[in-house]
Amino acid sequence: MPFKYFGKINFTPYTKVDKFADYLHEGKLMGTQCTKCGERYFPPRADCLACMSDSVEWVEYSGEGTLLSFTKIYIAPKGFEDIAPYILGVVDLKEGGRLISWIKDIPDEEIKMDMPVKVVPRIFEEIEEIKLYYTIEKP
Amino acid sequence: MAVNIFSKQVRHLKVGIVGIGHGKFGNRSDATVQELAFEPFKQAIEDTKNLRREDIDALVVGSVPEYHMQRSLPGVVAEYVGMNPQSTWLTEAACGSGSAAIRTAYMAIKSGMHDIVAVIGVQKMRELSTEEILALMGRVGDVQWESIFGTTFPGYYALYANRHMHEFGTTKEQMALVAVKNHHYGSMNPNAFFQKEVSLERVICSDDVAFPVNVLDCCANADGAACVIMTNETLAKKFVDTPIWFTGLGSASAQMSVLRRPNLVEIPSAIEAAKQAYVQSGIKASDIQVAEVHDCFTIAEIMAYENLGFCAKGKGGKFIEEKQSYIGGSTPVNVDGGLKAKGHPVGATGVSMTTEIVKQLRGDAGKRQVSGAEIGLTHNVGGIGQYTFVHILRR
Ligand SMILES: [Zn+2]
């Protein structure tokens, strides 16, 4: 499962952390952890920011977190016009680290700062090509 | 031309600005990028006393290359403005490219490698099709983990704005007041893209771009160019009666990705760059009498007030509400209209800010003059805060 399958549009088909896409396809949200100093990373990194070790291992994330901020995008960039307007959220993950994604199935008026959320691995089902992503949902 | 750099002792000499030029910003479909660059370059030379083009020994161009059809900009600009065979190069730090160019010019003069350096900030953003602009717009953040979800420039600032509103009670009205102020001053600036006042209601009722950011909370893409000519203390007096000196040049970076930033209510690179500039200048924020800050979005100006120390953290909304950033307030900010009214030709912006501070410190700013200003500041942010340059200038 090459990394090019990650995202509605993928700009970086090559990366040292391309196993992320395999795991996501299996329904797992994975980050990396430095084998030397124990620092965890989401988004995953192949190289440790803290100690510069290039030895990291995969660790599973629960997907639980809280909503740090959100916005509703009305003017979308190329390739996203068909889904606009869409709501983007930033989630502080329970195990550390952060991600940005679409908020799914939560009515606008119920979206609140710092609310608990759950990040769920997903596959675009309406298109033939395999496209993996994750969404921010109610826990 | 300065060739014997190893025999010179110049590091103790101040570096200052002896000439400025500023072209018309806006939709400049009448000119190529090099023709835009020529306008302020000519003005800057004419702004000096007797400086000849051949006295200038290097040209630094500040620009973001991906907007232009023409590749390798310094080549075409140096040829068109008549700077061959002098040294020329490009600096790029996204929307901070102009100030990055000034920083490298300062280093070149301070080291003795060059004596007189021209800096041209230039950008033609309306050369690309809407289609191409929308594609570029989709790649402003980290493309591996963020752009794949359709993030946008206004979207990132919307994330800041929403969090700032949540943590400090900042309101959409306060953000809109920044636009009202900047368009007020822009109405007095003949080089501005927009020279009309806007009402609070119009800003608040303007179209949604990325909640809570409306279209009139955003600056506009524009074409334009600005130029400054810099030299050392020994030479400066030959070319101008009132050189404007650099007393502090702060520069810092922050994480490309908002996912790795400490929080979403401040720009850490701005805080760090400001600290450096104040220490180098031996002054504090309250000593600044006029400032040009990077108001690419109205929330960006509110965060700038705080990050530069013009007010306490979280009090930026109050600061504009109390008109503290108007002429007559505690720190007048963007009294040339800012990016908001001038338009934002990304590579030109930092140089444009610098020309305004020079005008203010010379006492040449006309209707928008901050009376008696002797110390001014520029704050130029690249991208969504990846780079910030804070320069302090003094009469
Ligand atoms: Zn480590």
Short mmCIF file of N, CA, C and O in Angstrom, two decimals, chain B residues 142-245:
data_model
loop_
_atom_site.label_atom_id
_atom_site.label_comp_id
_atom_site.label_asym_id
_atom_site.label_seq_id
_atom_site.Cartn_x
_atom_site.Cartn_y
_atom_site.Cartn_z
N ASP B 142 2.22 22.16 5.21
CA ASP B 142 2.96 20.92 5.05
C ASP B 142 2.17 20.03 4.07
O ASP B 142 1.02 19.68 4.36
N VAL B 143 2.79 19.70 2.93
CA VAL B 143 2.02 19.00 1.90
C VAL B 143 1.81 17.52 2.23
O VAL B 143 0.91 16.88 1.68
N GLN B 144 2.64 16.97 3.12
CA GLN B 144 2.52 15.54 3.41
C GLN B 144 1.34 15.22 4.33
O GLN B 144 0.63 14.24 4.09
N TRP B 145 1.10 16.08 5.33
CA TRP B 145 0.10 15.74 6.35
C TRP B 145 -1.06 16.72 6.44
O TRP B 145 -2.02 16.50 7.16
N GLU B 146 -0.96 17.88 5.74
CA GLU B 146 -2.00 18.90 5.88
C GLU B 146 -2.71 19.21 4.56
O GLU B 146 -3.95 19.20 4.51
N SER B 147 -1.93 19.49 3.52
CA SER B 147 -2.53 19.92 2.25
C SER B 147 -3.47 18.88 1.66
O SER B 147 -4.38 19.21 0.91
N ILE B 148 -3.25 17.62 2.00
CA ILE B 148 -4.08 16.54 1.47
C ILE B 148 -5.53 16.62 1.96
O ILE B 148 -6.39 15.91 1.46
N PHE B 149 -5.78 17.50 2.95
CA PHE B 149 -7.15 17.69 3.42
C PHE B 149 -7.74 19.01 2.93
O PHE B 149 -8.80 19.43 3.38
N GLY B 150 -7.03 19.68 2.01
CA GLY B 150 -7.59 20.90 1.45
C GLY B 150 -7.42 22.12 2.35
O GLY B 150 -8.32 22.96 2.43
N THR B 151 -6.27 22.21 3.02
CA THR B 151 -6.00 23.40 3.83
C THR B 151 -5.68 24.57 2.90
O THR B 151 -5.24 24.37 1.78
N THR B 152 -5.91 25.79 3.39
CA THR B 152 -5.63 26.99 2.59
C THR B 152 -4.96 28.04 3.48
O THR B 152 -5.00 27.93 4.72
N PHE B 153 -4.41 29.05 2.85
CA PHE B 153 -3.78 30.15 3.60
C PHE B 153 -4.78 30.80 4.57
O PHE B 153 -4.53 30.87 5.78
N PRO B 154 -5.92 31.28 4.06
CA PRO B 154 -6.90 31.86 4.99
C PRO B 154 -7.35 30.84 6.04
O PRO B 154 -7.64 31.19 7.18
N GLY B 155 -7.37 29.56 5.64
CA GLY B 155 -7.78 28.50 6.56
C GLY B 155 -6.86 28.42 7.78
O GLY B 155 -7.32 28.25 8.91
N TYR B 156 -5.56 28.51 7.55
CA TYR B 156 -4.62 28.47 8.67
C TYR B 156 -4.84 29.65 9.62
O TYR B 156 -4.87 29.49 10.83
N TYR B 157 -4.98 30.85 9.02
CA TYR B 157 -5.20 32.02 9.89
C TYR B 157 -6.56 31.94 10.57
O TYR B 157 -6.75 32.48 11.66
N ALA B 158 -7.50 31.26 9.94
CA ALA B 158 -8.80 31.05 10.56
C ALA B 158 -8.66 30.16 11.80
O ALA B 158 -9.33 30.38 12.82
N LEU B 159 -7.76 29.17 11.71
CA LEU B 159 -7.52 28.30 12.88
C LEU B 159 -6.92 29.12 14.03
O LEU B 159 -7.29 28.94 15.20
N TYR B 160 -5.99 30.02 13.69
CA TYR B 160 -5.45 30.94 14.71
C TYR B 160 -6.58 31.82 15.28
O TYR B 160 -6.72 31.97 16.48
N ALA B 161 -7.35 32.41 14.38
CA ALA B 161 -8.39 33.36 14.79
C ALA B 161 -9.40 32.70 15.72
O ALA B 161 -9.76 33.24 16.77
N ASN B 162 -9.83 31.51 15.34
CA ASN B 162 -10.86 30.83 16.13
C ASN B 162 -10.35 30.51 17.53
O ASN B 162 -11.05 30.68 18.53
N ARG B 163 -9.09 30.06 17.59
CA ARG B 163 -8.51 29.74 18.90
C ARG B 163 -8.29 31.01 19.73
O ARG B 163 -8.50 31.02 20.94
N HIS B 164 -7.85 32.08 19.05
CA HIS B 164 -7.63 33.36 19.73
C HIS B 164 -8.95 33.88 20.30
O HIS B 164 -9.01 34.38 21.44
N MET B 165 -10.01 33.73 19.54
CA MET B 165 -11.34 34.16 20.01
C MET B 165 -11.74 33.34 21.23
O MET B 165 -12.26 33.87 22.21
N HIS B 166 -11.45 32.04 21.16
CA HIS B 166 -11.84 31.15 22.26
C HIS B 166 -11.04 31.46 23.54
O HIS B 166 -11.62 31.54 24.62
N GLU B 167 -9.73 31.63 23.40
CA GLU B 167 -8.90 31.80 24.61
C GLU B 167 -8.98 33.20 25.20
O GLU B 167 -8.84 33.36 26.42
N PHE B 168 -9.14 34.22 24.34
CA PHE B 168 -9.04 35.60 24.85
C PHE B 168 -10.30 36.43 24.66
O PHE B 168 -10.32 37.60 25.00
N GLY B 169 -11.30 35.85 24.03
CA GLY B 169 -12.53 36.61 23.82
C GLY B 169 -12.43 37.63 22.70
O GLY B 169 -13.25 38.55 22.61
N THR B 170 -11.44 37.46 21.85
CA THR B 170 -11.32 38.34 20.67
C THR B 170 -12.57 38.15 19.80
O THR B 170 -13.10 37.05 19.71
N THR B 171 -13.04 39.25 19.19
CA THR B 171 -14.29 39.15 18.43
C THR B 171 -14.06 39.42 16.94
O THR B 171 -13.05 40.00 16.55
N LYS B 172 -15.06 39.01 16.16
CA LYS B 172 -15.02 39.29 14.72
C LYS B 172 -15.04 40.79 14.47
O LYS B 172 -14.44 41.28 13.52
N GLU B 173 -15.73 41.52 15.34
CA GLU B 173 -15.78 42.99 15.20
C GLU B 173 -14.38 43.58 15.38
O GLU B 173 -13.98 44.46 14.62
N GLN B 174 -13.65 43.07 16.38
CA GLN B 174 -12.30 43.59 16.62
C GLN B 174 -11.40 43.32 15.41
O GLN B 174 -10.62 44.17 14.99
N MET B 175 -11.54 42.11 14.84
CA MET B 175 -10.75 41.80 13.64
C MET B 175 -11.14 42.75 12.51
O MET B 175 -10.27 43.30 11.82
N ALA B 176 -12.42 42.97 12.36
CA ALA B 176 -12.90 43.84 11.28
C ALA B 176 -12.39 45.27 11.46
O ALA B 176 -12.13 45.98 10.47
N LEU B 177 -12.21 45.69 12.71
CA LEU B 177 -11.72 47.05 12.97
C LEU B 177 -10.30 47.26 12.44
O LEU B 177 -9.92 48.38 12.10
N VAL B 178 -9.53 46.17 12.37
CA VAL B 178 -8.18 46.26 11.77
C VAL B 178 -8.31 46.63 10.29
O VAL B 178 -7.61 47.51 9.79
N ALA B 179 -9.25 46.00 9.62
CA ALA B 179 -9.47 46.30 8.19
C ALA B 179 -9.96 47.73 8.02
O ALA B 179 -9.52 48.45 7.12
N VAL B 180 -10.84 48.17 8.91
CA VAL B 180 -11.36 49.54 8.83
C VAL B 180 -10.21 50.54 8.97
O VAL B 180 -10.08 51.47 8.17
N LYS B 181 -9.34 50.33 9.95
CA LYS B 181 -8.19 51.23 10.15
C LYS B 181 -7.28 51.23 8.92
O LYS B 181 -6.91 52.30 8.42
N ASN B 182 -6.93 50.04 8.46
CA ASN B 182 -5.93 49.98 7.39
C ASN B 182 -6.47 50.54 6.08
O ASN B 182 -5.73 51.19 5.33
N HIS B 183 -7.75 50.33 5.81
CA HIS B 183 -8.32 50.95 4.61
C HIS B 183 -8.44 52.47 4.78
O HIS B 183 -8.34 53.22 3.81
N HIS B 184 -8.64 52.92 6.02
CA HIS B 184 -8.67 54.36 6.28
C HIS B 184 -7.33 54.99 5.88
O HIS B 184 -7.28 55.96 5.12
N TYR B 185 -6.24 54.40 6.34
CA TYR B 185 -4.92 54.95 5.98
C TYR B 185 -4.57 54.67 4.52
O TYR B 185 -3.91 55.49 3.88
N GLY B 186 -5.02 53.53 4.01
CA GLY B 186 -4.78 53.21 2.60
C GLY B 186 -5.39 54.25 1.67
O GLY B 186 -4.89 54.50 0.57
N SER B 187 -6.48 54.88 2.13
CA SER B 187 -7.15 55.88 1.30
C SER B 187 -6.26 57.11 1.11
O SER B 187 -6.51 57.93 0.24
N MET B 188 -5.19 57.21 1.90
CA MET B 188 -4.27 58.35 1.77
C MET B 188 -2.98 57.94 1.07
O MET B 188 -2.03 58.72 1.03
N ASN B 189 -2.92 56.70 0.59
CA ASN B 189 -1.67 56.22 -0.02
C ASN B 189 -1.86 55.98 -1.52
O ASN B 189 -2.52 55.03 -1.92
N PRO B 190 -1.27 56.85 -2.35
CA PRO B 190 -1.47 56.72 -3.80
C PRO B 190 -0.88 55.44 -4.39
O PRO B 190 -1.25 55.08 -5.51
N ASN B 191 -0.01 54.75 -3.67
CA ASN B 191 0.55 53.49 -4.19
C ASN B 191 -0.27 52.27 -3.80
O ASN B 191 0.03 51.15 -4.20
N ALA B 192 -1.31 52.46 -2.98
CA ALA B 192 -2.10 51.32 -2.50
C ALA B 192 -3.01 50.77 -3.59
O ALA B 192 -3.48 51.51 -4.46
N PHE B 193 -3.25 49.47 -3.54
CA PHE B 193 -4.19 48.80 -4.45
C PHE B 193 -5.59 49.39 -4.22
O PHE B 193 -6.27 49.81 -5.14
N PHE B 194 -6.01 49.43 -2.95
CA PHE B 194 -7.34 49.94 -2.61
C PHE B 194 -7.21 51.27 -1.87
O PHE B 194 -6.56 51.32 -0.83
N GLN B 195 -7.82 52.30 -2.37
CA GLN B 195 -7.66 53.62 -1.75
C GLN B 195 -9.00 54.15 -1.27
O GLN B 195 -9.28 55.33 -1.33
N LYS B 196 -9.85 53.22 -0.80
CA LYS B 196 -11.18 53.61 -0.31
C LYS B 196 -11.37 53.12 1.12
O LYS B 196 -10.92 52.04 1.48
N GLU B 197 -12.10 53.89 1.89
CA GLU B 197 -12.46 53.47 3.25
C GLU B 197 -13.46 52.32 3.17
O GLU B 197 -14.22 52.22 2.20
N VAL B 198 -13.49 51.46 4.19
CA VAL B 198 -14.56 50.47 4.27
C VAL B 198 -15.20 50.58 5.67
O VAL B 198 -14.53 50.96 6.63
N SER B 199 -16.48 50.24 5.74
CA SER B 199 -17.17 50.33 7.03
C SER B 199 -17.07 48.99 7.75
O SER B 199 -16.84 47.95 7.13
N LEU B 200 -17.27 49.04 9.05
CA LEU B 200 -17.26 47.84 9.88
C LEU B 200 -18.29 46.83 9.38
O LEU B 200 -18.01 45.64 9.25
N GLU B 201 -19.49 47.32 9.04
CA GLU B 201 -20.56 46.45 8.58
C GLU B 201 -20.15 45.72 7.30
O GLU B 201 -20.41 44.54 7.13
N ARG B 202 -19.50 46.46 6.41
CA ARG B 202 -19.12 45.85 5.14
C ARG B 202 -18.12 44.72 5.35
O ARG B 202 -18.19 43.68 4.68
N VAL B 203 -17.19 44.90 6.28
CA VAL B 203 -16.20 43.84 6.52
C VAL B 203 -16.89 42.62 7.11
O VAL B 203 -16.71 41.49 6.65
N ILE B 204 -17.75 42.86 8.10
CA ILE B 204 -18.41 41.74 8.79
C ILE B 204 -19.37 41.01 7.87
O ILE B 204 -19.52 39.79 7.96
N CYS B 205 -20.00 41.74 6.96
CA CYS B 205 -20.97 41.11 6.06
C CYS B 205 -20.34 40.62 4.76
O CYS B 205 -21.05 40.10 3.89
N SER B 206 -19.03 40.78 4.60
CA SER B 206 -18.40 40.31 3.36
C SER B 206 -18.40 38.78 3.34
O SER B 206 -18.59 38.13 4.36
N ASP B 207 -18.21 38.23 2.15
CA ASP B 207 -18.34 36.78 1.96
C ASP B 207 -17.41 35.96 2.87
O ASP B 207 -16.30 36.39 3.17
N ASP B 208 -17.89 34.78 3.25
CA ASP B 208 -17.07 33.85 4.02
C ASP B 208 -15.96 33.30 3.14
O ASP B 208 -16.20 32.92 2.00
N VAL B 209 -14.76 33.21 3.70
CA VAL B 209 -13.64 32.55 3.01
C VAL B 209 -13.28 31.27 3.77
O VAL B 209 -13.24 30.18 3.21
N ALA B 210 -13.02 31.44 5.05
CA ALA B 210 -12.74 30.31 5.95
C ALA B 210 -13.13 30.78 7.34
O ALA B 210 -12.42 31.58 7.93
N PHE B 211 -14.26 30.31 7.82
CA PHE B 211 -14.78 30.80 9.10
C PHE B 211 -13.69 30.79 10.16
O PHE B 211 -13.03 29.76 10.32
N PRO B 212 -13.49 31.85 10.94
CA PRO B 212 -14.22 33.12 11.01
C PRO B 212 -13.61 34.24 10.16
O PRO B 212 -13.80 35.41 10.48
N VAL B 213 -12.91 33.88 9.10
CA VAL B 213 -12.26 34.88 8.24
C VAL B 213 -13.14 35.18 7.03
O VAL B 213 -13.48 34.26 6.28
N ASN B 214 -13.50 36.46 6.87
CA ASN B 214 -14.29 36.88 5.72
C ASN B 214 -13.35 37.46 4.66
O ASN B 214 -12.18 37.72 4.95
N VAL B 215 -13.90 37.70 3.48
CA VAL B 215 -13.02 38.14 2.40
C VAL B 215 -12.35 39.48 2.74
O VAL B 215 -11.17 39.68 2.43
N LEU B 216 -13.05 40.38 3.45
CA LEU B 216 -12.41 41.65 3.79
C LEU B 216 -11.52 41.58 5.03
O LEU B 216 -10.96 42.58 5.46
N ASP B 217 -11.36 40.37 5.58
CA ASP B 217 -10.32 40.14 6.60
C ASP B 217 -9.00 39.77 5.93
O ASP B 217 -7.97 39.65 6.60
N CYS B 218 -9.04 39.51 4.61
CA CYS B 218 -7.85 39.03 3.90
C CYS B 218 -7.22 40.16 3.10
O CYS B 218 -7.91 41.01 2.56
N CYS B 219 -5.89 40.11 2.95
CA CYS B 219 -5.23 41.02 2.01
C CYS B 219 -5.40 40.42 0.61
O CYS B 219 -5.75 39.25 0.47
N ALA B 220 -5.12 41.23 -0.40
CA ALA B 220 -5.31 40.76 -1.78
C ALA B 220 -3.96 40.47 -2.43
O ALA B 220 -2.98 41.17 -2.18
N ASN B 221 -3.92 39.42 -3.25
CA ASN B 221 -2.76 39.18 -4.09
C ASN B 221 -2.58 40.40 -4.99
O ASN B 221 -3.57 40.94 -5.49
N ALA B 222 -1.35 40.82 -5.20
CA ALA B 222 -1.13 42.00 -6.03
C ALA B 222 0.20 41.89 -6.75
O ALA B 222 1.04 41.05 -6.41
N ASP B 223 0.37 42.75 -7.74
CA ASP B 223 1.66 42.91 -8.41
C ASP B 223 2.28 44.18 -7.85
O ASP B 223 1.57 45.13 -7.52
N GLY B 224 3.61 44.20 -7.79
CA GLY B 224 4.23 45.45 -7.34
C GLY B 224 5.69 45.28 -6.98
O GLY B 224 6.20 44.15 -6.90
N ALA B 225 6.36 46.41 -6.77
CA ALA B 225 7.78 46.39 -6.44
C ALA B 225 8.14 47.58 -5.56
O ALA B 225 7.47 48.62 -5.61
N ALA B 226 9.18 47.41 -4.75
CA ALA B 226 9.70 48.49 -3.91
C ALA B 226 11.21 48.33 -3.83
O ALA B 226 11.73 47.23 -4.06
N CYS B 227 11.90 49.42 -3.53
CA CYS B 227 13.38 49.37 -3.52
C CYS B 227 13.95 50.22 -2.40
O CYS B 227 13.41 51.29 -2.09
N VAL B 228 15.02 49.74 -1.79
CA VAL B 228 15.82 50.58 -0.88
C VAL B 228 17.28 50.45 -1.28
O VAL B 228 17.72 49.40 -1.76
N ILE B 229 18.03 51.54 -1.10
CA ILE B 229 19.48 51.50 -1.33
C ILE B 229 20.16 51.70 0.01
O ILE B 229 19.84 52.64 0.76
N MET B 230 21.07 50.77 0.33
CA MET B 230 21.70 50.74 1.64
C MET B 230 23.21 50.92 1.52
O MET B 230 23.82 50.48 0.54
N THR B 231 23.81 51.56 2.52
CA THR B 231 25.26 51.69 2.53
C THR B 231 25.75 51.89 3.96
O THR B 231 24.96 51.88 4.90
N ASN B 232 27.07 52.06 4.13
CA ASN B 232 27.61 52.23 5.48
C ASN B 232 27.68 53.70 5.86
O ASN B 232 27.49 54.59 5.04
N GLU B 233 27.99 53.93 7.11
CA GLU B 233 28.00 55.25 7.73
C GLU B 233 28.94 56.23 7.03
O GLU B 233 28.62 57.42 6.88
N THR B 234 30.08 55.73 6.59
CA THR B 234 31.07 56.62 5.96
C THR B 234 30.54 57.19 4.65
O THR B 234 30.72 58.36 4.35
N LEU B 235 29.87 56.34 3.88
CA LEU B 235 29.40 56.77 2.57
C LEU B 235 28.03 57.44 2.61
O LEU B 235 27.73 58.27 1.75
N ALA B 236 27.23 57.09 3.61
CA ALA B 236 25.82 57.50 3.61
C ALA B 236 25.62 59.01 3.48
O ALA B 236 24.79 59.47 2.69
N LYS B 237 26.40 59.77 4.21
CA LYS B 237 26.22 61.23 4.24
C LYS B 237 26.45 61.87 2.87
O LYS B 237 25.96 62.96 2.60
N LYS B 238 27.23 61.20 2.02
CA LYS B 238 27.46 61.71 0.66
C LYS B 238 26.17 61.70 -0.16
O LYS B 238 26.01 62.46 -1.11
N PHE B 239 25.28 60.75 0.19
CA PHE B 239 24.13 60.51 -0.69
C PHE B 239 22.79 61.00 -0.15
O PHE B 239 21.80 61.00 -0.86
N VAL B 240 22.77 61.35 1.13
CA VAL B 240 21.48 61.79 1.70
C VAL B 240 21.75 62.61 2.96
O VAL B 240 22.74 62.37 3.66
N ASP B 241 20.88 63.58 3.22
CA ASP B 241 21.07 64.41 4.43
C ASP B 241 20.63 63.67 5.68
O ASP B 241 21.21 63.86 6.75
N THR B 242 19.60 62.86 5.55
CA THR B 242 19.06 62.15 6.72
C THR B 242 19.06 60.65 6.47
O THR B 242 18.04 60.07 6.09
N PRO B 243 20.20 59.98 6.67
CA PRO B 243 20.17 58.51 6.54
C PRO B 243 19.29 57.92 7.64
O PRO B 243 19.21 58.48 8.73
N ILE B 244 18.65 56.82 7.34
CA ILE B 244 17.87 56.12 8.37
C ILE B 244 18.62 54.83 8.68
O ILE B 244 18.87 54.01 7.80
N TRP B 245 18.99 54.67 9.96
CA TRP B 245 19.89 53.59 10.36
C TRP B 245 19.16 52.35 10.85
O TRP B 245 18.13 52.45 11.54
#
